[in-house]
Short mmCIF file of C-alpha atoms in Angstrom, two decimals:
data_model
loop_
_atom_site.label_atom_id
_atom_site.label_comp_id
_atom_site.label_asym_id
_atom_site.label_seq_id
_atom_site.Cartn_x
_atom_site.Cartn_y
_atom_site.Cartn_z
CA UNK A 1 26.13 -51.80 19.27
CA UNK A 2 24.51 -48.49 20.18
CA UNK A 3 21.08 -47.24 19.14
CA UNK A 4 22.77 -44.77 16.80
CA UNK A 5 24.73 -47.59 15.19
CA UNK A 6 21.55 -49.63 14.84
CA UNK A 7 19.81 -46.80 13.00
CA UNK A 8 22.78 -46.46 10.67
CA UNK A 9 22.87 -50.21 10.01
CA UNK A 10 19.15 -50.28 9.20
CA UNK A 11 19.36 -47.33 6.83
CA UNK A 12 22.28 -48.95 4.99
CA UNK A 13 20.43 -52.26 4.81
CA UNK A 14 17.32 -50.64 3.31
CA UNK A 15 19.40 -49.14 0.50
CA UNK A 16 21.42 -52.31 -0.17
CA UNK A 17 20.80 -54.95 -2.84
CA UNK A 18 20.18 -57.94 -0.58
CA UNK A 19 18.28 -59.17 2.48
CA UNK A 20 19.72 -58.67 5.97
CA UNK A 21 18.59 -61.09 8.68
CA UNK A 22 18.68 -59.70 12.22
CA UNK A 23 18.55 -61.69 15.47
CA UNK A 24 17.96 -60.19 18.91
CA UNK A 25 19.97 -62.64 20.98
CA UNK A 26 18.58 -63.45 24.42
CA UNK A 27 19.50 -66.28 26.81
CA UNK A 28 16.70 -68.55 25.58
CA UNK A 29 17.86 -68.29 21.98
CA UNK A 30 21.48 -68.82 23.02
CA UNK A 31 20.63 -72.04 24.89
CA UNK A 32 18.50 -73.31 21.98
CA UNK A 33 21.29 -72.53 19.51
CA UNK A 34 23.77 -74.41 21.71
CA UNK A 35 21.55 -77.49 21.81
CA UNK A 36 20.52 -77.51 18.14
CA UNK A 37 23.39 -77.24 15.66
CA UNK A 38 21.18 -76.38 12.68
CA UNK A 39 19.43 -73.64 14.61
CA UNK A 40 22.79 -72.45 15.89
CA UNK A 41 24.01 -72.09 12.31
CA UNK A 42 21.00 -69.91 11.48
CA UNK A 43 21.81 -67.64 14.42
CA UNK A 44 25.54 -67.44 13.70
CA UNK A 45 25.01 -66.57 10.02
CA UNK A 46 22.64 -63.68 10.72
CA UNK A 47 23.81 -60.38 9.27
CA UNK A 48 23.32 -58.59 12.58
CA UNK A 49 23.00 -59.97 16.11
CA UNK A 50 21.98 -57.56 18.86
CA UNK A 51 22.25 -58.03 22.61
CA UNK A 52 18.77 -58.65 24.04
CA UNK A 53 18.85 -59.62 27.69
CA UNK A 54 20.99 -58.76 30.68
CA UNK A 55 22.25 -62.34 30.78
CA UNK A 56 23.86 -61.99 27.34
CA UNK A 57 25.34 -58.64 28.30
CA UNK A 58 26.86 -60.04 31.50
CA UNK A 59 28.21 -63.08 29.64
CA UNK A 60 29.96 -60.80 27.15
CA UNK A 61 31.53 -58.87 30.01
CA UNK A 62 32.87 -62.12 31.44
CA UNK A 63 34.63 -62.69 28.13
CA UNK A 64 35.90 -59.09 27.97
CA UNK A 65 34.04 -58.40 24.75
CA UNK A 66 33.08 -54.97 23.47
CA UNK A 67 30.15 -53.54 25.37
CA UNK A 68 27.17 -51.91 23.72
CA UNK A 69 23.59 -50.90 24.29
CA UNK A 70 20.95 -53.49 24.95
CA UNK A 71 18.81 -53.76 21.81
CA UNK A 72 15.60 -55.58 22.66
CA UNK A 73 13.00 -56.86 20.24
CA UNK A 74 10.81 -53.89 21.15
CA UNK A 75 13.63 -51.44 20.42
CA UNK A 76 14.43 -53.10 17.10
CA UNK A 77 10.77 -53.19 16.11
CA UNK A 78 10.18 -49.52 16.91
CA UNK A 79 13.41 -48.35 15.28
CA UNK A 80 12.90 -50.31 12.06
CA UNK A 81 9.26 -49.23 11.72
CA UNK A 82 10.13 -45.58 12.32
CA UNK A 83 12.81 -45.61 9.61
CA UNK A 84 10.60 -47.55 7.17
CA UNK A 85 7.73 -45.07 7.73
CA UNK A 86 10.07 -42.11 7.29
CA UNK A 87 11.41 -43.51 4.01
CA UNK A 88 8.07 -44.86 2.75
CA UNK A 89 9.23 -48.48 2.66
CA UNK A 90 6.46 -51.13 2.83
CA UNK A 91 6.41 -53.53 5.77
CA UNK A 92 4.84 -56.96 6.09
CA UNK A 93 3.98 -58.48 9.47
CA UNK A 94 3.43 -62.22 9.80
CA UNK A 95 1.47 -63.28 12.88
CA UNK A 96 1.27 -66.72 14.41
CA UNK A 97 -2.17 -68.19 13.74
CA UNK A 98 -2.70 -69.14 17.39
CA UNK A 99 -1.05 -66.02 18.78
CA UNK A 100 -2.48 -63.33 21.04
CA UNK A 101 -2.43 -60.47 18.53
CA UNK A 102 -5.16 -60.34 15.88
CA UNK A 103 -4.53 -58.42 12.62
CA UNK A 104 -7.09 -55.64 13.32
CA UNK A 105 -5.47 -54.97 16.69
CA UNK A 106 -1.99 -54.75 15.19
CA UNK A 107 -3.15 -52.64 12.24
CA UNK A 108 -4.73 -50.11 14.58
CA UNK A 109 -1.55 -49.89 16.67
CA UNK A 110 0.65 -49.47 13.60
CA UNK A 111 -1.61 -46.73 12.24
CA UNK A 112 -1.46 -44.93 15.58
CA UNK A 113 2.34 -45.08 15.88
CA UNK A 114 3.45 -44.85 12.23
CA UNK A 115 0.54 -43.65 10.07
CA UNK A 116 2.81 -43.25 7.03
CA UNK A 117 4.01 -46.88 7.13
CA UNK A 118 2.65 -48.98 4.22
CA UNK A 119 1.55 -52.22 5.91
CA UNK A 120 0.33 -55.69 5.03
CA UNK A 121 -0.45 -58.34 7.63
CA UNK A 122 -0.58 -62.11 7.18
CA UNK A 123 -1.48 -64.96 9.53
CA UNK A 124 0.26 -68.32 9.23
CA UNK A 125 1.15 -71.44 11.17
CA UNK A 126 4.97 -71.53 11.15
CA UNK A 127 4.95 -75.23 12.03
CA UNK A 128 3.30 -76.17 8.72
CA UNK A 129 4.31 -75.61 5.09
CA UNK A 130 3.13 -72.11 4.13
CA UNK A 131 0.16 -71.58 1.82
CA UNK A 132 1.55 -70.65 -1.64
CA UNK A 133 -1.18 -68.01 -1.87
CA UNK A 134 0.14 -66.27 1.24
CA UNK A 135 3.68 -66.35 -0.12
CA UNK A 136 2.48 -64.80 -3.38
CA UNK A 137 0.59 -62.10 -1.49
CA UNK A 138 3.70 -61.22 0.51
CA UNK A 139 5.81 -60.97 -2.63
CA UNK A 140 3.19 -58.83 -4.39
CA UNK A 141 3.24 -56.32 -1.55
CA UNK A 142 6.99 -55.91 -2.24
CA UNK A 143 7.91 -55.31 1.40
CA UNK A 144 11.30 -53.91 2.29
CA UNK A 145 10.74 -54.90 5.93
CA UNK A 146 9.54 -58.34 7.07
CA UNK A 147 8.69 -58.92 10.74
CA UNK A 148 7.38 -62.09 12.39
CA UNK A 149 6.13 -62.83 15.90
CA UNK A 150 6.37 -66.63 15.95
CA UNK A 151 8.77 -66.80 18.88
CA UNK A 152 12.03 -68.69 18.78
CA UNK A 153 13.12 -70.94 17.19
CA UNK A 154 10.25 -70.85 14.68
CA UNK A 155 10.67 -67.23 13.62
CA UNK A 156 14.39 -67.45 12.85
CA UNK A 157 13.96 -70.78 11.04
CA UNK A 158 11.03 -69.53 8.98
CA UNK A 159 12.83 -66.39 7.88
CA UNK A 160 16.01 -68.27 6.98
CA UNK A 161 14.03 -70.78 4.93
CA UNK A 162 11.55 -68.50 3.14
CA UNK A 163 12.86 -64.95 2.95
CA UNK A 164 14.66 -65.73 -0.30
CA UNK A 165 11.23 -65.93 -1.97
CA UNK A 166 10.71 -62.21 -1.36
CA UNK A 167 13.37 -60.36 -3.38
CA UNK A 168 12.16 -56.94 -2.22
CA UNK A 169 12.90 -57.62 1.47
CA UNK A 170 15.97 -55.83 2.77
CA UNK A 171 15.49 -56.29 6.53
CA UNK A 172 13.91 -59.34 8.19
CA UNK A 173 13.65 -60.33 11.83
CA UNK A 174 11.42 -61.93 14.45
CA UNK A 175 10.45 -60.15 17.64
CA UNK A 176 8.25 -62.65 19.46
CA UNK A 177 6.15 -60.98 22.16
CA UNK A 178 7.20 -57.43 21.23
CA UNK A 179 4.29 -57.33 18.78
CA UNK A 180 1.91 -58.35 21.56
CA UNK A 181 3.17 -55.39 23.58
CA UNK A 182 2.81 -53.05 20.61
CA UNK A 183 -0.75 -54.18 19.83
CA UNK A 184 -1.82 -54.00 23.47
CA UNK A 185 -2.65 -57.71 23.62
CA UNK A 186 -0.29 -57.85 26.62
CA UNK A 187 0.37 -54.82 28.84
CA UNK A 188 3.97 -53.70 28.30
CA UNK A 189 6.33 -53.79 31.30
CA UNK A 190 6.87 -50.57 33.25
CA UNK A 191 9.94 -48.52 32.28
CA UNK A 192 11.90 -49.58 35.37
CA UNK A 193 11.47 -53.25 34.41
CA UNK A 194 13.05 -52.60 31.00
CA UNK A 195 15.73 -50.37 32.53
CA UNK A 196 16.97 -53.11 34.87
CA UNK A 197 16.51 -55.96 32.41
CA UNK A 198 14.04 -57.96 34.49
CA UNK A 199 11.42 -58.54 31.81
CA UNK A 200 11.63 -62.24 32.69
CA UNK A 201 10.14 -61.46 36.13
CA UNK A 202 7.39 -59.35 34.57
CA UNK A 203 6.54 -62.17 32.15
CA UNK A 204 6.45 -64.69 34.98
CA UNK A 205 4.01 -62.53 36.94
CA UNK A 206 1.81 -61.95 33.89
CA UNK A 207 2.24 -65.40 32.30
CA UNK A 208 3.22 -68.00 34.91
CA UNK A 209 2.85 -70.81 32.35
CA UNK A 210 6.08 -69.54 30.79
CA UNK A 211 8.06 -70.87 33.78
CA UNK A 212 10.02 -73.38 31.70
CA UNK A 213 11.26 -70.68 29.31
CA UNK A 214 12.03 -68.30 32.15
CA UNK A 215 14.03 -71.01 33.91
CA UNK A 216 16.12 -71.37 30.75
CA UNK A 217 16.94 -67.66 30.84
CA UNK A 218 17.74 -67.29 34.54
CA UNK A 219 19.15 -70.73 35.42
CA UNK A 220 20.34 -72.74 32.41
CA UNK A 221 21.95 -69.90 30.50
CA UNK A 222 24.07 -68.60 33.44
CA UNK A 223 25.36 -72.14 34.03
CA UNK A 224 26.19 -72.47 30.33
CA UNK A 225 27.93 -69.09 30.30
CA UNK A 226 30.08 -70.03 33.29
CA UNK A 227 30.95 -73.36 31.69
CA UNK A 228 32.33 -71.62 28.60
CA UNK A 229 33.85 -68.67 30.39
#
């Protein structure tokens, strides 16, 4: 999928009569989906799956699949927010309660980038049953766009389980750390890092405690891809 095709898909989704779940597939998500059948079903039944990560792109080439642009969580986030702001469609952001980005920080960043975007922000613990009051508040905002930053697999599971309670939502997806980049809670990688698809190295330098997840992306996934070549 190209960026142009992504924009077209988002515009069509916003004018449709149902919710569209989007997944930005990276090696970590692919390995988790392979190990957990229920999570794998959530990923496979998404309405749109984009290629996020050089590992996924290379694996597709091994299988002679159609090639497309790399659509990262950051790209999806920025594209969806820009279209929603342009069309005046409300957006709701759900932040992990123990995450790095606080609501005031995110609100300031959103106002700076997309001042016309109608925004509501909630904070929840995705590992616990959601507060009914928060669910009511989300529904009352009537968002067309729902974005979470819980990280996988929590964000995809939460959306699949709860998005049906928000009939106004037309586009829903999780972007993990992309919101931390947007808010400034974590310095974004330099352009050359994104260009060559080595965000994993940047994350390791900035957040060495993520070694286990990085190892999944750069060691376990390539082995899995070769196994199913």
